[in-house]
Structure formats: structure tokens, C-alpha cells
Amino acid sequence: MFDITLFGSVFFTLFVIMDPPGITPIFLALTSGRAGKVQRRMAWQAASVAFGVITVFGICGQQILDYLHVSVPALRVAGGLLLLLIALDLLTGKADEPTQTKDVNVALVPLGMPLLAGPGAIVTVILAVQKAHGVDEQASVWSAIIAMHVVLWLVMRYSLAIIRLIKEGGVVLVTRLSGMLLSAIAVQSVANGIFGFIHGDG
């Protein structure tokens, strides 16, 4: 059966990491001055690039780890530390906000990667796919990944309306809350990695 708990866990973790509310003002800054039709196309491109990168790592993640001789506990600790850095940026408001550049397609870089498909999201997907056993759990994980990218596309697609609705203060509030929750997830990831080393997993 479809594992709704696993779906919710993966979706929520990716939501916190990829931070759709926080990406809204960045998307608007990077695409400002362009026609609405162009902005909508760039929203689709950014979500597609992020999904493509996440999919590659989700499918080939274990092979990449084996090639580099990296254990799962090591990846968990490294991933936890990366998530903690992201969480601190969210909490302190020091996350980089690239300025608009008309000479490059910002939907690909930096929006698609590394802002959306960043190290935190990549590590999360690799671990989620690696831990999922059976068709049902795999379906739950990949459904969460797809749903998350649909949300990202919708948020960017309707970013102008969203920013008018929640205002800048609302974006800041949600971003700070996401940072607090992400920091807890990061600490748990590090702890799981340390216990993995102790018990000889991976």
C-alpha cells in the first residue's frame, strides 16, 4: 500500500529545505523586468532543472557513493552539517540572494541549481531512496519528490499573487520557522550518522 507517512516525511523535509515561500522573493528579483509570459516559462524551467538534478541523484546516488567509497553514515553526518548551514542562513536571514542577470538564463542557474536542487535536497533524496524498500515505499518517496516540484512550480508561477497575499513579513516569518525546523532535522541527521558509525552500518 501507498505509505502516506513516508510520503509526508519526505515531502515536508524537502519543503523545509527547498523553501518555496523563501524562493518567492528571489524568483521575483531574478526575473524582474521580464514579461509575465517569460516569467511563467522560467518558473517551469527552474522546476524542471531542479527535478532533473534530483532525479539523477535519486537514481544513481548509491552508485555515486560506491564509486567514491563513501558510507551512508558519513553521508548522513555531512548532509546534517549542510542542512544545519542552510538552517542557520534561514534563521539569520543571511542566505545569498543573487541579483538579476539578463545575459544568462537564471531559471537554470542559480534558480534550478543550486538554489532549488542544492546539496541539502540532494542528500535528502539520496538517503530517502536508499532507505525505501519495496515498490510501495519507492512510490511514496518519488511521489513526494514529484509533488514537491509541482509545488515549487506553482509557487514561482503565481509568485506575484503570493507575494501580494502574504506580504514580505509573511515570507520572513515562514522562512524563520522553516529554519528552526530544519535545524532540528539537521541535528537528528548528524546523530543518526554518528550512531551509524558506532553500530558499524554502511
PDB file of C-alpha atoms in Angstrom:
ATOM      1  CA  MET A   1       0.000   0.000   0.000  1.00  0.00           C
ATOM      2  CA  PHE A   2       0.999   3.615  -0.526  1.00  0.00           C
ATOM      3  CA  ASP A   3       2.884   4.800   2.585  1.00  0.00           C
ATOM      4  CA  ILE A   4       1.318   8.173   3.361  1.00  0.00           C
ATOM      5  CA  THR A   5       3.560   8.645   6.420  1.00  0.00           C
ATOM      6  CA  LEU A   6       6.720   8.225   4.356  1.00  0.00           C
ATOM      7  CA  PHE A   7       5.287  10.489   1.670  1.00  0.00           C
ATOM      8  CA  GLY A   8       4.583  13.182   4.256  1.00  0.00           C
ATOM      9  CA  SER A   9       8.016  12.848   5.845  1.00  0.00           C
ATOM     10  CA  VAL A  10       9.915  13.183   2.561  1.00  0.00           C
ATOM     11  CA  PHE A  11       7.651  15.946   1.264  1.00  0.00           C
ATOM     12  CA  PHE A  12       7.880  18.009   4.457  1.00  0.00           C
ATOM     13  CA  THR A  13      11.666  17.620   4.662  1.00  0.00           C
ATOM     14  CA  LEU A  14      12.068  18.746   1.052  1.00  0.00           C
ATOM     15  CA  PHE A  15       9.584  21.580   1.616  1.00  0.00           C
ATOM     16  CA  VAL A  16      11.659  22.894   4.508  1.00  0.00           C
ATOM     17  CA  ILE A  17      14.938  22.539   2.606  1.00  0.00           C
ATOM     18  CA  MET A  18      13.807  23.894  -0.758  1.00  0.00           C
ATOM     19  CA  ASP A  19      11.734  26.594   0.980  1.00  0.00           C
ATOM     20  CA  PRO A  20       9.051  27.592  -1.583  1.00  0.00           C
ATOM     21  CA  PRO A  21       7.980  30.722   0.390  1.00  0.00           C
ATOM     22  CA  GLY A  22      11.583  31.857   0.675  1.00  0.00           C
ATOM     23  CA  ILE A  23      12.280  31.317  -3.032  1.00  0.00           C
ATOM     24  CA  THR A  24       9.416  33.629  -4.000  1.00  0.00           C
ATOM     25  CA  PRO A  25      11.184  36.992  -3.468  1.00  0.00           C
ATOM     26  CA  ILE A  26      14.387  35.583  -5.003  1.00  0.00           C
ATOM     27  CA  PHE A  27      12.489  34.434  -8.088  1.00  0.00           C
ATOM     28  CA  LEU A  28      10.846  37.844  -8.415  1.00  0.00           C
ATOM     29  CA  ALA A  29      14.207  39.614  -8.084  1.00  0.00           C
ATOM     30  CA  LEU A  30      15.875  37.398 -10.681  1.00  0.00           C
ATOM     31  CA  THR A  31      13.041  37.661 -13.206  1.00  0.00           C
ATOM     32  CA  SER A  32      12.007  41.272 -12.675  1.00  0.00           C
ATOM     33  CA  GLY A  33      11.631  43.356 -15.804  1.00  0.00           C
ATOM     34  CA  ARG A  34      10.586  40.383 -17.913  1.00  0.00           C
ATOM     35  CA  ALA A  35       7.149  39.846 -19.411  1.00  0.00           C
ATOM     36  CA  GLY A  36       4.668  37.710 -17.493  1.00  0.00           C
ATOM     37  CA  LYS A  37       4.839  35.021 -20.174  1.00  0.00           C
ATOM     38  CA  VAL A  38       8.619  34.842 -19.818  1.00  0.00           C
ATOM     39  CA  GLN A  39       8.377  34.662 -16.029  1.00  0.00           C
ATOM     40  CA  ARG A  40       5.950  31.764 -16.270  1.00  0.00           C
ATOM     41  CA  ARG A  41       8.256  29.933 -18.672  1.00  0.00           C
ATOM     42  CA  MET A  42      11.215  30.486 -16.366  1.00  0.00           C
ATOM     43  CA  ALA A  43       9.237  29.103 -13.435  1.00  0.00           C
ATOM     44  CA  TRP A  44       8.654  25.899 -15.414  1.00  0.00           C
ATOM     45  CA  GLN A  45      12.303  25.717 -16.477  1.00  0.00           C
ATOM     46  CA  ALA A  46      13.618  26.189 -12.941  1.00  0.00           C
ATOM     47  CA  ALA A  47      11.351  23.482 -11.526  1.00  0.00           C
ATOM     48  CA  SER A  48      12.244  21.127 -14.402  1.00  0.00           C
ATOM     49  CA  VAL A  49      16.000  21.601 -13.937  1.00  0.00           C
ATOM     50  CA  ALA A  50      15.730  21.025 -10.194  1.00  0.00           C
ATOM     51  CA  PHE A  51      13.662  17.883 -10.751  1.00  0.00           C
ATOM     52  CA  GLY A  52      16.140  16.588 -13.324  1.00  0.00           C
ATOM     53  CA  VAL A  53      19.100  17.034 -10.974  1.00  0.00           C
ATOM     54  CA  ILE A  54      17.241  15.487  -8.038  1.00  0.00           C
ATOM     55  CA  THR A  55      16.139  12.538 -10.203  1.00  0.00           C
ATOM     56  CA  VAL A  56      19.682  11.795 -11.361  1.00  0.00           C
ATOM     57  CA  PHE A  57      20.962  11.721  -7.793  1.00  0.00           C
ATOM     58  CA  GLY A  58      17.943   9.766  -6.623  1.00  0.00           C
ATOM     59  CA  ILE A  59      18.503   7.046  -9.215  1.00  0.00           C
ATOM     60  CA  CYS A  60      22.318   6.975  -9.272  1.00  0.00           C
ATOM     61  CA  GLY A  61      23.015   8.141  -5.738  1.00  0.00           C
ATOM     62  CA  GLN A  62      24.070   4.754  -4.389  1.00  0.00           C
ATOM     63  CA  GLN A  63      26.364   4.145  -7.367  1.00  0.00           C
ATOM     64  CA  ILE A  64      27.968   7.540  -6.796  1.00  0.00           C
ATOM     65  CA  LEU A  65      28.534   6.685  -3.128  1.00  0.00           C
ATOM     66  CA  ASP A  66      30.029   3.314  -4.006  1.00  0.00           C
ATOM     67  CA  TYR A  67      32.345   4.856  -6.582  1.00  0.00           C
ATOM     68  CA  LEU A  68      33.579   7.455  -4.074  1.00  0.00           C
ATOM     69  CA  HIS A  69      33.746   4.857  -1.250  1.00  0.00           C
ATOM     70  CA  VAL A  70      31.511   6.993   0.959  1.00  0.00           C
ATOM     71  CA  SER A  71      29.429   5.256   3.635  1.00  0.00           C
ATOM     72  CA  VAL A  72      25.819   6.123   4.408  1.00  0.00           C
ATOM     73  CA  PRO A  73      26.643   7.253   7.989  1.00  0.00           C
ATOM     74  CA  ALA A  74      29.283   9.626   6.575  1.00  0.00           C
ATOM     75  CA  LEU A  75      26.738  10.983   4.125  1.00  0.00           C
ATOM     76  CA  ARG A  76      24.223  11.453   6.928  1.00  0.00           C
ATOM     77  CA  VAL A  77      26.697  13.442   9.020  1.00  0.00           C
ATOM     78  CA  ALA A  78      27.802  15.510   6.010  1.00  0.00           C
ATOM     79  CA  GLY A  79      24.192  16.044   4.983  1.00  0.00           C
ATOM     80  CA  GLY A  80      23.244  17.059   8.506  1.00  0.00           C
ATOM     81  CA  LEU A  81      26.034  19.630   8.611  1.00  0.00           C
ATOM     82  CA  LEU A  82      24.970  21.012   5.224  1.00  0.00           C
ATOM     83  CA  LEU A  83      21.366  21.226   6.392  1.00  0.00           C
ATOM     84  CA  LEU A  84      22.496  22.999   9.552  1.00  0.00           C
ATOM     85  CA  LEU A  85      24.312  25.626   7.483  1.00  0.00           C
ATOM     86  CA  ILE A  86      21.179  26.160   5.409  1.00  0.00           C
ATOM     87  CA  ALA A  87      19.080  26.348   8.583  1.00  0.00           C
ATOM     88  CA  LEU A  88      21.379  28.983  10.056  1.00  0.00           C
ATOM     89  CA  ASP A  89      21.080  31.031   6.875  1.00  0.00           C
ATOM     90  CA  LEU A  90      17.296  30.810   7.068  1.00  0.00           C
ATOM     91  CA  LEU A  91      17.255  31.746  10.742  1.00  0.00           C
ATOM     92  CA  THR A  92      19.645  34.679  10.416  1.00  0.00           C
ATOM     93  CA  GLY A  93      18.436  35.914   7.046  1.00  0.00           C
ATOM     94  CA  LYS A  94      21.952  35.699   5.587  1.00  0.00           C
ATOM     95  CA  ALA A  95      21.045  33.445   2.667  1.00  0.00           C
ATOM     96  CA  ASP A  96      22.522  34.659  -0.578  1.00  0.00           C
ATOM     97  CA  GLU A  97      20.076  36.402  -2.866  1.00  0.00           C
ATOM     98  CA  PRO A  98      21.641  36.614  -6.327  1.00  0.00           C
ATOM     99  CA  THR A  99      20.871  39.706  -8.340  1.00  0.00           C
ATOM    100  CA  GLN A 100      19.187  39.652 -11.692  1.00  0.00           C
ATOM    101  CA  THR A 101      21.318  38.905 -14.749  1.00  0.00           C
ATOM    102  CA  LYS A 102      19.831  39.340 -18.203  1.00  0.00           C
ATOM    103  CA  ASP A 103      22.776  37.717 -20.012  1.00  0.00           C
ATOM    104  CA  VAL A 104      22.083  34.213 -18.689  1.00  0.00           C
ATOM    105  CA  ASN A 105      19.011  32.072 -18.151  1.00  0.00           C
ATOM    106  CA  VAL A 106      18.609  32.420 -14.377  1.00  0.00           C
ATOM    107  CA  ALA A 107      15.966  29.679 -14.443  1.00  0.00           C
ATOM    108  CA  LEU A 108      18.799  27.183 -14.958  1.00  0.00           C
ATOM    109  CA  VAL A 109      21.494  28.765 -12.768  1.00  0.00           C
ATOM    110  CA  PRO A 110      21.158  29.783  -9.998  1.00  0.00           C
ATOM    111  CA  LEU A 111      17.427  29.038  -9.617  1.00  0.00           C
ATOM    112  CA  GLY A 112      17.262  25.420 -10.780  1.00  0.00           C
ATOM    113  CA  MET A 113      20.626  24.657  -9.235  1.00  0.00           C
ATOM    114  CA  PRO A 114      21.910  25.337  -6.604  1.00  0.00           C
ATOM    115  CA  LEU A 115      19.046  27.336  -5.054  1.00  0.00           C
ATOM    116  CA  LEU A 116      16.421  24.595  -5.530  1.00  0.00           C
ATOM    117  CA  ALA A 117      18.436  21.431  -6.179  1.00  0.00           C
ATOM    118  CA  GLY A 118      21.066  22.255  -3.591  1.00  0.00           C
ATOM    119  CA  PRO A 119      23.236  19.926  -1.511  1.00  0.00           C
ATOM    120  CA  GLY A 120      20.657  19.596   1.235  1.00  0.00           C
ATOM    121  CA  ALA A 121      17.905  18.449  -1.122  1.00  0.00           C
ATOM    122  CA  ILE A 122      20.272  16.110  -2.977  1.00  0.00           C
ATOM    123  CA  VAL A 123      21.455  14.418   0.226  1.00  0.00           C
ATOM    124  CA  THR A 124      17.877  14.099   1.478  1.00  0.00           C
ATOM    125  CA  VAL A 125      16.717  12.406  -1.738  1.00  0.00           C
ATOM    126  CA  ILE A 126      19.692  10.017  -1.882  1.00  0.00           C
ATOM    127  CA  LEU A 127      19.049   8.883   1.694  1.00  0.00           C
ATOM    128  CA  ALA A 128      15.274   8.637   1.238  1.00  0.00           C
ATOM    129  CA  VAL A 129      15.598   6.482  -1.894  1.00  0.00           C
ATOM    130  CA  GLN A 130      18.329   4.378  -0.300  1.00  0.00           C
ATOM    131  CA  LYS A 131      16.187   3.669   2.773  1.00  0.00           C
ATOM    132  CA  ALA A 132      12.979   2.938   0.829  1.00  0.00           C
ATOM    133  CA  HIS A 133      12.328  -0.790   0.460  1.00  0.00           C
ATOM    134  CA  GLY A 134       9.820  -2.286  -1.925  1.00  0.00           C
ATOM    135  CA  VAL A 135       7.669  -0.781  -4.636  1.00  0.00           C
ATOM    136  CA  ASP A 136       5.243   0.888  -2.211  1.00  0.00           C
ATOM    137  CA  GLU A 137       7.918   2.831  -0.323  1.00  0.00           C
ATOM    138  CA  GLN A 138       9.725   3.784  -3.522  1.00  0.00           C
ATOM    139  CA  ALA A 139       6.423   5.020  -4.971  1.00  0.00           C
ATOM    140  CA  SER A 140       5.817   7.070  -1.828  1.00  0.00           C
ATOM    141  CA  VAL A 141       9.266   8.675  -1.981  1.00  0.00           C
ATOM    142  CA  TRP A 142       9.090   9.529  -5.681  1.00  0.00           C
ATOM    143  CA  SER A 143       5.521  10.803  -5.347  1.00  0.00           C
ATOM    144  CA  ALA A 144       6.735  13.180  -2.630  1.00  0.00           C
ATOM    145  CA  ILE A 145       9.602  14.350  -4.849  1.00  0.00           C
ATOM    146  CA  ILE A 146       7.258  14.981  -7.778  1.00  0.00           C
ATOM    147  CA  ALA A 147       4.688  16.718  -5.556  1.00  0.00           C
ATOM    148  CA  MET A 148       7.382  18.975  -4.107  1.00  0.00           C
ATOM    149  CA  HIS A 149       8.484  20.117  -7.549  1.00  0.00           C
ATOM    150  CA  VAL A 150       4.886  20.733  -8.580  1.00  0.00           C
ATOM    151  CA  VAL A 151       4.552  22.965  -5.503  1.00  0.00           C
ATOM    152  CA  LEU A 152       7.765  24.780  -6.413  1.00  0.00           C
ATOM    153  CA  TRP A 153       6.486  25.391  -9.936  1.00  0.00           C
ATOM    154  CA  LEU A 154       3.114  26.636  -8.685  1.00  0.00           C
ATOM    155  CA  VAL A 155       4.735  28.959  -6.136  1.00  0.00           C
ATOM    156  CA  MET A 156       7.029  30.507  -8.729  1.00  0.00           C
ATOM    157  CA  ARG A 157       4.291  30.529 -11.360  1.00  0.00           C
ATOM    158  CA  TYR A 158       1.971  32.521  -9.102  1.00  0.00           C
ATOM    159  CA  SER A 159       4.699  34.331  -7.137  1.00  0.00           C
ATOM    160  CA  LEU A 160       3.356  37.803  -7.904  1.00  0.00           C
ATOM    161  CA  ALA A 161      -0.028  36.933  -6.400  1.00  0.00           C
ATOM    162  CA  ILE A 162       1.542  35.103  -3.443  1.00  0.00           C
ATOM    163  CA  ILE A 163       3.826  37.986  -2.504  1.00  0.00           C
ATOM    164  CA  ARG A 164       0.833  40.355  -2.562  1.00  0.00           C
ATOM    165  CA  LEU A 165      -1.099  37.963  -0.326  1.00  0.00           C
ATOM    166  CA  ILE A 166       1.398  37.159   2.449  1.00  0.00           C
ATOM    167  CA  LYS A 167       3.493  40.317   2.127  1.00  0.00           C
ATOM    168  CA  GLU A 168       7.234  40.446   2.809  1.00  0.00           C
ATOM    169  CA  GLY A 169       6.668  39.962   6.529  1.00  0.00           C
ATOM    170  CA  GLY A 170       4.862  36.682   5.900  1.00  0.00           C
ATOM    171  CA  VAL A 171       7.728  35.359   3.792  1.00  0.00           C
ATOM    172  CA  VAL A 172      10.211  36.251   6.530  1.00  0.00           C
ATOM    173  CA  LEU A 173       8.076  34.553   9.191  1.00  0.00           C
ATOM    174  CA  VAL A 174       7.688  31.305   7.250  1.00  0.00           C
ATOM    175  CA  THR A 175      11.395  31.321   6.380  1.00  0.00           C
ATOM    176  CA  ARG A 176      12.400  31.667  10.056  1.00  0.00           C
ATOM    177  CA  LEU A 177      10.046  28.861  11.104  1.00  0.00           C
ATOM    178  CA  SER A 178      11.442  26.666   8.336  1.00  0.00           C
ATOM    179  CA  GLY A 179      14.962  27.384   9.552  1.00  0.00           C
ATOM    180  CA  MET A 180      14.106  26.312  13.086  1.00  0.00           C
ATOM    181  CA  LEU A 181      12.535  23.050  11.924  1.00  0.00           C
ATOM    182  CA  LEU A 182      15.371  22.370   9.504  1.00  0.00           C
ATOM    183  CA  SER A 183      17.946  22.818  12.263  1.00  0.00           C
ATOM    184  CA  ALA A 184      16.211  20.077  14.262  1.00  0.00           C
ATOM    185  CA  ILE A 185      16.209  17.795  11.207  1.00  0.00           C
ATOM    186  CA  ALA A 186      19.914  18.540  10.697  1.00  0.00           C
ATOM    187  CA  VAL A 187      20.842  17.651  14.272  1.00  0.00           C
ATOM    188  CA  GLN A 188      18.860  14.408  14.013  1.00  0.00           C
ATOM    189  CA  SER A 189      20.652  13.549  10.764  1.00  0.00           C
ATOM    190  CA  VAL A 190      24.059  14.055  12.391  1.00  0.00           C
ATOM    191  CA  ALA A 191      23.006  11.969  15.386  1.00  0.00           C
ATOM    192  CA  ASN A 192      21.794   9.156  13.108  1.00  0.00           C
ATOM    193  CA  GLY A 193      25.105   9.234  11.265  1.00  0.00           C
ATOM    194  CA  ILE A 194      27.105   9.044  14.485  1.00  0.00           C
ATOM    195  CA  PHE A 195      25.013   6.110  15.725  1.00  0.00           C
ATOM    196  CA  GLY A 196      25.555   4.501  12.321  1.00  0.00           C
ATOM    197  CA  PHE A 197      29.329   4.754  12.770  1.00  0.00           C
ATOM    198  CA  ILE A 198      29.049   3.316  16.293  1.00  0.00           C
ATOM    199  CA  HIS A 199      26.969   0.341  15.146  1.00  0.00           C
ATOM    200  CA  GLY A 200      29.021  -0.198  12.007  1.00  0.00           C
ATOM    201  CA  ASP A 201      26.247   0.498   9.487  1.00  0.00           C
ATOM    202  CA  GLY A 202      27.132   1.195   5.863  1.00  0.00           C
TER     203      GLY A 202
END
